[in-house]
Each structure stands twice: as C-alpha cells, then as structure tokens.
XYZ file of C-alpha atoms in Angstrom:
316
model
C 194.554 114.003 173.462
C 190.848 114.063 174.099
C 191.317 115.818 177.415
C 189.958 113.575 180.160
C 192.999 113.322 182.388
C 191.775 114.931 185.632
C 189.356 113.280 188.102
C 188.360 114.461 191.572
C 186.980 111.831 193.948
C 186.572 114.360 196.768
C 187.374 118.019 197.388
C 190.785 116.913 198.642
C 191.601 114.000 196.307
C 192.417 114.496 192.638
C 193.899 112.034 190.150
C 195.823 113.317 187.140
C 198.509 112.403 184.623
C 201.975 113.897 184.919
C 204.206 112.668 182.087
C 204.171 108.865 182.519
C 203.036 109.013 186.147
C 199.454 108.717 187.266
C 199.389 110.901 190.358
C 197.141 111.377 193.374
C 197.129 114.983 194.561
C 195.942 115.854 198.063
C 194.820 119.484 198.162
C 194.634 119.145 201.945
C 198.257 118.034 202.369
C 199.450 119.993 199.328
C 201.454 117.110 197.957
C 201.274 114.447 195.278
C 201.926 110.714 195.295
C 202.525 108.399 192.357
C 199.777 105.813 191.990
C 201.010 104.144 188.812
C 204.073 104.518 186.609
C 203.108 103.589 183.059
C 206.646 103.984 181.685
C 207.596 100.747 183.461
C 206.259 97.293 182.466
C 202.711 96.804 183.787
C 202.165 93.290 185.130
C 198.596 92.382 186.187
C 198.450 90.929 189.709
C 195.960 88.116 188.972
C 194.031 86.347 186.234
C 190.297 86.624 185.753
C 188.534 83.651 184.143
C 186.378 84.746 181.221
C 188.180 88.040 180.683
C 190.254 89.022 177.657
C 193.830 87.745 177.640
C 195.896 89.937 179.900
C 199.046 91.484 178.489
C 202.148 93.025 179.979
C 202.191 96.617 178.776
C 205.153 98.950 178.739
C 205.522 102.703 178.303
C 201.856 103.388 177.778
C 200.936 106.858 176.638
C 197.684 107.511 178.489
C 194.954 109.048 176.337
C 192.043 109.091 178.797
C 191.080 108.038 182.323
C 188.242 107.795 184.821
C 188.191 107.255 188.592
C 185.103 106.159 190.504
C 183.972 103.557 193.064
C 187.536 102.658 194.149
C 188.394 101.899 190.517
C 190.860 103.681 188.267
C 190.565 102.977 184.537
C 192.946 104.351 181.910
C 193.123 104.017 178.145
C 196.139 104.336 175.863
C 197.051 105.582 172.405
C 197.678 102.008 171.193
C 194.298 100.648 172.285
C 195.361 99.761 175.826
C 193.053 99.354 178.821
C 194.451 99.457 182.368
C 192.322 98.900 185.489
C 193.468 99.356 189.075
C 191.625 99.129 192.382
C 192.761 102.090 194.468
C 192.645 100.076 197.687
C 194.922 97.336 196.321
C 198.570 97.341 195.211
C 199.469 96.693 191.597
C 197.307 96.622 188.479
C 194.244 94.373 188.429
C 193.833 94.142 184.660
C 195.709 95.262 181.551
C 195.341 94.390 177.896
C 195.094 95.790 174.390
C 191.421 95.831 173.508
C 192.024 97.030 169.943
C 194.931 96.115 167.682
C 194.341 98.440 164.743
C 197.176 100.758 163.756
C 195.147 103.747 164.896
C 193.347 102.056 167.768
C 193.475 104.807 170.386
C 191.194 104.376 173.390
C 189.458 107.739 173.175
C 187.266 107.559 176.274
C 186.531 105.357 179.284
C 183.505 105.586 181.558
C 182.686 103.894 184.874
C 178.966 103.616 185.536
C 176.240 101.630 187.290
C 173.901 99.697 185.025
C 170.158 99.557 185.697
C 170.718 96.671 188.152
C 173.347 98.595 190.102
C 176.347 96.585 188.863
C 179.502 98.525 188.059
C 180.478 98.558 184.400
C 183.337 99.996 182.340
C 182.647 101.402 178.885
C 185.368 102.128 176.334
C 185.216 104.125 173.093
C 187.841 103.451 170.441
C 189.014 104.604 167.049
C 188.185 101.145 165.664
C 184.515 102.282 165.705
C 183.686 99.996 168.626
C 182.150 100.545 172.036
C 182.907 97.816 174.566
C 181.323 97.118 177.938
C 183.262 95.297 180.677
C 182.230 93.884 184.041
C 184.172 95.844 186.686
C 184.402 92.774 188.917
C 186.036 90.210 186.631
C 186.819 92.408 183.584
C 184.937 90.128 181.204
C 183.913 91.871 177.980
C 180.109 91.698 178.087
C 179.232 93.594 174.897
C 180.749 95.001 171.727
C 178.814 97.524 169.677
C 179.943 98.673 166.214
C 179.278 102.101 164.739
C 179.883 103.668 161.302
C 182.706 105.937 162.468
C 185.487 106.232 165.036
C 183.943 106.699 168.473
C 185.485 109.619 170.368
C 183.247 109.649 173.426
C 180.475 107.831 175.241
C 178.557 108.731 178.389
C 175.848 106.805 180.221
C 172.616 108.252 181.614
C 172.163 108.321 185.409
C 169.774 105.332 185.318
C 172.280 103.288 183.287
C 169.854 102.633 180.427
C 170.951 105.059 177.696
C 174.305 106.023 176.253
C 175.382 108.930 174.116
C 177.754 107.887 171.319
C 179.803 110.576 169.557
C 182.669 110.512 167.107
C 183.900 111.345 163.636
C 180.470 112.426 162.456
C 178.284 115.517 162.738
C 175.545 113.273 164.137
C 175.389 112.138 167.761
C 173.539 108.961 168.689
C 171.467 107.830 171.667
C 171.620 104.058 172.113
C 170.458 101.379 174.519
C 173.302 100.299 176.834
C 172.133 96.668 176.915
C 171.576 96.023 173.212
C 173.488 98.841 171.536
C 170.398 99.604 169.477
C 170.303 103.211 168.223
C 167.193 104.932 169.605
C 167.768 108.491 168.455
C 169.893 110.706 166.261
C 170.906 114.207 167.341
C 171.348 116.552 164.387
C 172.611 120.108 164.625
C 176.400 120.042 165.003
C 178.543 120.775 161.946
C 181.725 118.832 162.682
C 183.127 115.913 164.716
C 182.163 115.550 168.388
C 184.454 114.933 171.350
C 182.544 115.289 174.619
C 179.208 114.587 176.287
C 177.666 114.625 179.751
C 174.256 113.866 181.271
C 172.431 116.111 183.693
C 171.357 114.583 187.003
C 167.724 114.520 185.788
C 168.571 112.013 183.048
C 166.592 114.045 180.533
C 169.146 116.628 179.458
C 172.310 115.745 177.559
C 175.172 118.057 176.591
C 177.401 117.395 173.567
C 180.658 119.164 172.680
C 181.873 119.557 169.120
C 184.723 120.682 166.894
C 182.379 123.436 165.649
C 183.179 125.301 168.931
C 179.713 124.724 170.400
C 178.080 122.693 173.132
C 174.474 121.736 172.424
C 171.862 120.822 175.029
C 169.262 118.185 174.188
C 166.077 116.964 175.843
C 166.037 113.210 175.208
C 162.213 113.232 175.308
C 162.233 115.288 172.097
C 165.338 114.927 169.948
C 164.072 116.900 166.958
C 166.334 119.850 167.801
C 168.675 121.057 170.533
C 167.189 123.197 173.284
C 170.258 125.444 173.609
C 173.529 126.170 171.793
C 176.434 127.370 173.958
C 179.365 128.974 172.178
C 183.012 128.583 172.999
C 185.610 131.243 172.265
C 188.042 129.698 169.804
C 188.328 125.925 169.735
C 186.568 122.585 169.960
C 184.671 121.748 173.136
C 186.735 118.857 174.481
C 185.304 118.201 177.949
C 181.929 118.722 179.654
C 181.032 118.138 183.305
C 177.928 118.727 185.433
C 178.055 119.154 189.193
C 176.541 116.213 191.074
C 173.510 118.368 192.033
C 173.018 119.476 188.406
C 173.264 123.165 189.303
C 176.327 124.000 187.194
C 177.877 122.782 183.963
C 181.493 123.351 182.926
C 182.785 123.019 179.393
C 186.437 123.211 178.404
C 187.917 124.170 175.083
C 191.071 122.478 173.834
C 193.117 125.332 175.294
C 192.846 128.558 177.302
C 189.120 128.706 178.148
C 186.758 126.989 180.591
C 183.120 128.160 180.769
C 180.813 127.546 183.772
C 177.050 127.831 183.260
C 174.276 128.146 185.820
C 171.751 125.543 184.653
C 168.961 127.146 186.706
C 169.199 130.267 184.564
C 168.585 128.180 181.428
C 172.365 128.459 180.847
C 172.087 132.262 180.460
C 174.411 133.048 183.383
C 177.999 132.110 182.603
C 181.449 132.650 184.035
C 184.580 132.312 181.940
C 188.002 131.213 183.160
C 190.785 132.476 180.915
C 194.048 130.596 181.462
C 197.142 129.742 179.455
C 197.888 126.326 177.992
C 196.292 123.166 176.683
C 193.570 121.846 178.967
C 194.140 118.244 180.099
C 190.773 117.846 181.799
C 188.223 119.329 184.180
C 186.483 117.786 187.173
C 184.058 118.987 189.831
C 184.464 117.490 193.280
C 181.492 115.259 194.197
C 180.385 117.745 196.893
C 180.286 120.491 194.187
C 182.606 122.701 196.268
C 185.617 122.699 193.917
C 186.460 122.674 190.232
C 189.844 121.305 189.163
C 191.402 122.200 185.816
C 194.462 120.418 184.441
C 196.900 122.390 182.273
C 199.080 120.255 179.994
C 201.556 122.902 178.886
C 205.179 121.655 178.902
C 206.421 124.768 180.695
C 203.396 125.827 182.734
C 201.827 122.415 183.393
C 199.767 122.607 186.552
C 196.575 121.759 188.394
C 194.301 124.704 189.160
C 191.723 124.569 191.943
C 188.727 126.905 192.029
C 186.409 127.014 195.035
C 182.679 127.607 194.990
C 181.380 130.896 196.312
C 177.845 130.586 197.650
C 176.617 133.870 196.278
C 176.903 135.556 192.888
C 179.410 133.623 190.761
C 180.393 129.996 191.161
C 184.114 130.556 191.478
C 186.055 132.399 194.094
C 189.767 131.972 193.726
C 192.722 130.149 192.284
C 194.635 128.401 195.026
C-alpha cells in the first residue's frame, strides 16, 4: 500500500478504508457508516458520453483514495478507478484505466485547474499519469514517464505537478502539456509522497531513503531542507490548509509534525504501533487523523491542536 487511505473533509468527518468497506466516521457522533462496499459488484449508475468504457468491478482491493469537493475517488491494485459523488447514491463512474499485470493505481488527486474546473489525476505503475474531467469523467490527458509513477500532486494554482516514482529523481511538469520543467536531484532511492505548501513555491517529497526533502520551485538546483525519519520510507506528507504545519508519516510507527514557521526546526513526533494507512489534517487545521492498518490494532487516531507550545494535545 502507498498509504493514502484516510481523508478528513471536516473536523468531524473522516473517510477511511476498513477491509473492503469505505467508511465515513463522525467524530462528533462517535460512529461509522459504510459509504461503499467494494467486495460487492460495483455497477455505475449512469453513462457519460466521451468517457472511458465503464466496467462492473468486483472485490476491488483499494490502494489509494482522495475525498474533496463532494467527490470520492478510489484506485485499486488492478488499475481500477472508482468515482462517487457523496451527495448521490451509488457509484458515478468505475473502470479499469490500466490493464497491465502490475497496473496498480498508486495515487489519485482531486484538484482545481487554473480555470477553476475540478480535475482528477491518477498515477499508475504503467508509467502513466492521466487527467480526468470530474464532471463527465472523460480522460483529457495521458502523460508517459520513464518509470512507474508512485505519486503526483498539483500546485495550489493548478499549473504545476510533482511526479515521483521508481527513480531517485523527482520531476516538476506542466499540468496542461505534461512537459517536464524541472528535475529535483538529491534523494537516493524511490519516492512515494509529495505535497505542496499553500504558497505554491515550496514542495515536499518523501522517499524510500527515509527522508523528506523541501524544495523551492524557483530554484531547483538543490533542496532547501532535509528532514529525517526514524526507520522507514516516508509514505505520506500533508500540510495544514494555512501552511503552518507539515506532517510526514513513515510506513509504520512514526508520524512527525513540523512547524514550518521555524524553518522546520521545531518538530513533534508521534510514536504509535502498526502500519500507517494514511494521515489527514482537517481543513480547519484543528485535528490530525492517523489511520493504523494493523490487523489486530487497526484504528483511527485523532489528535487535536493545542494553541500554544506543541501542535498536538491528546489522543481521543
């Protein structure tokens, strides 16, 4: 897993995977509700002219997900793509976007392009990045790269994308044309995670070499900071919506929260037990949710912001 299976849409609404169930957890009501069961056959509710051929999918093992703007998008280990509007029953769109034997959908991203339209971006092991229209699910662009793409993330203005994968190099490309505009060199192994700061100038990349590097896209000659993990690859990175804090999660046991205003010098470490399924700040920056994918101790942890000293206050 590439560890993007937890998404908070508010302080009280979190979406996460639990076995073959995509769940909505209300931290206010303290209870969960199944949004989608991917063990059962998935039948799209309507057809969209111009989109890829829809397919009935069954028993999808979810590899990644994203939730934003009333839209839930999930990818699968066999190259599946599933899209659901949260305000509507059923699944809006489902298909296999890649048919290769090892065609895992490694990452999905929901973003606004420079015109404000909502787009879906997928990163796959077939070395392709695809862009879909979130209204009719038409595939607008396909960009090919020299290696399997593990992660993409789009800048706040919708113009640039970070492209990372089975290479020590990370790329900056144009979201419209796919043209590579810059090459980030400094990591020593494959990369799995990236995130943009609110300012659109700073980019964080997470790597198998146990580090997260910070880059200023105005000068890509070298990283501006190197943040070390404890033991394992950096598998997930998130900034708060105000840009004040950045969290990075290792594959298991450790989540690190950095104060960006201290030039990432101030850090708090969460030491837990189990594989980490994902991390997500609530949009109001008041909570951090951490998914634990351990078979025995699987859980969702909620940490609340303390408005003095450290970011975190308690586990609820």
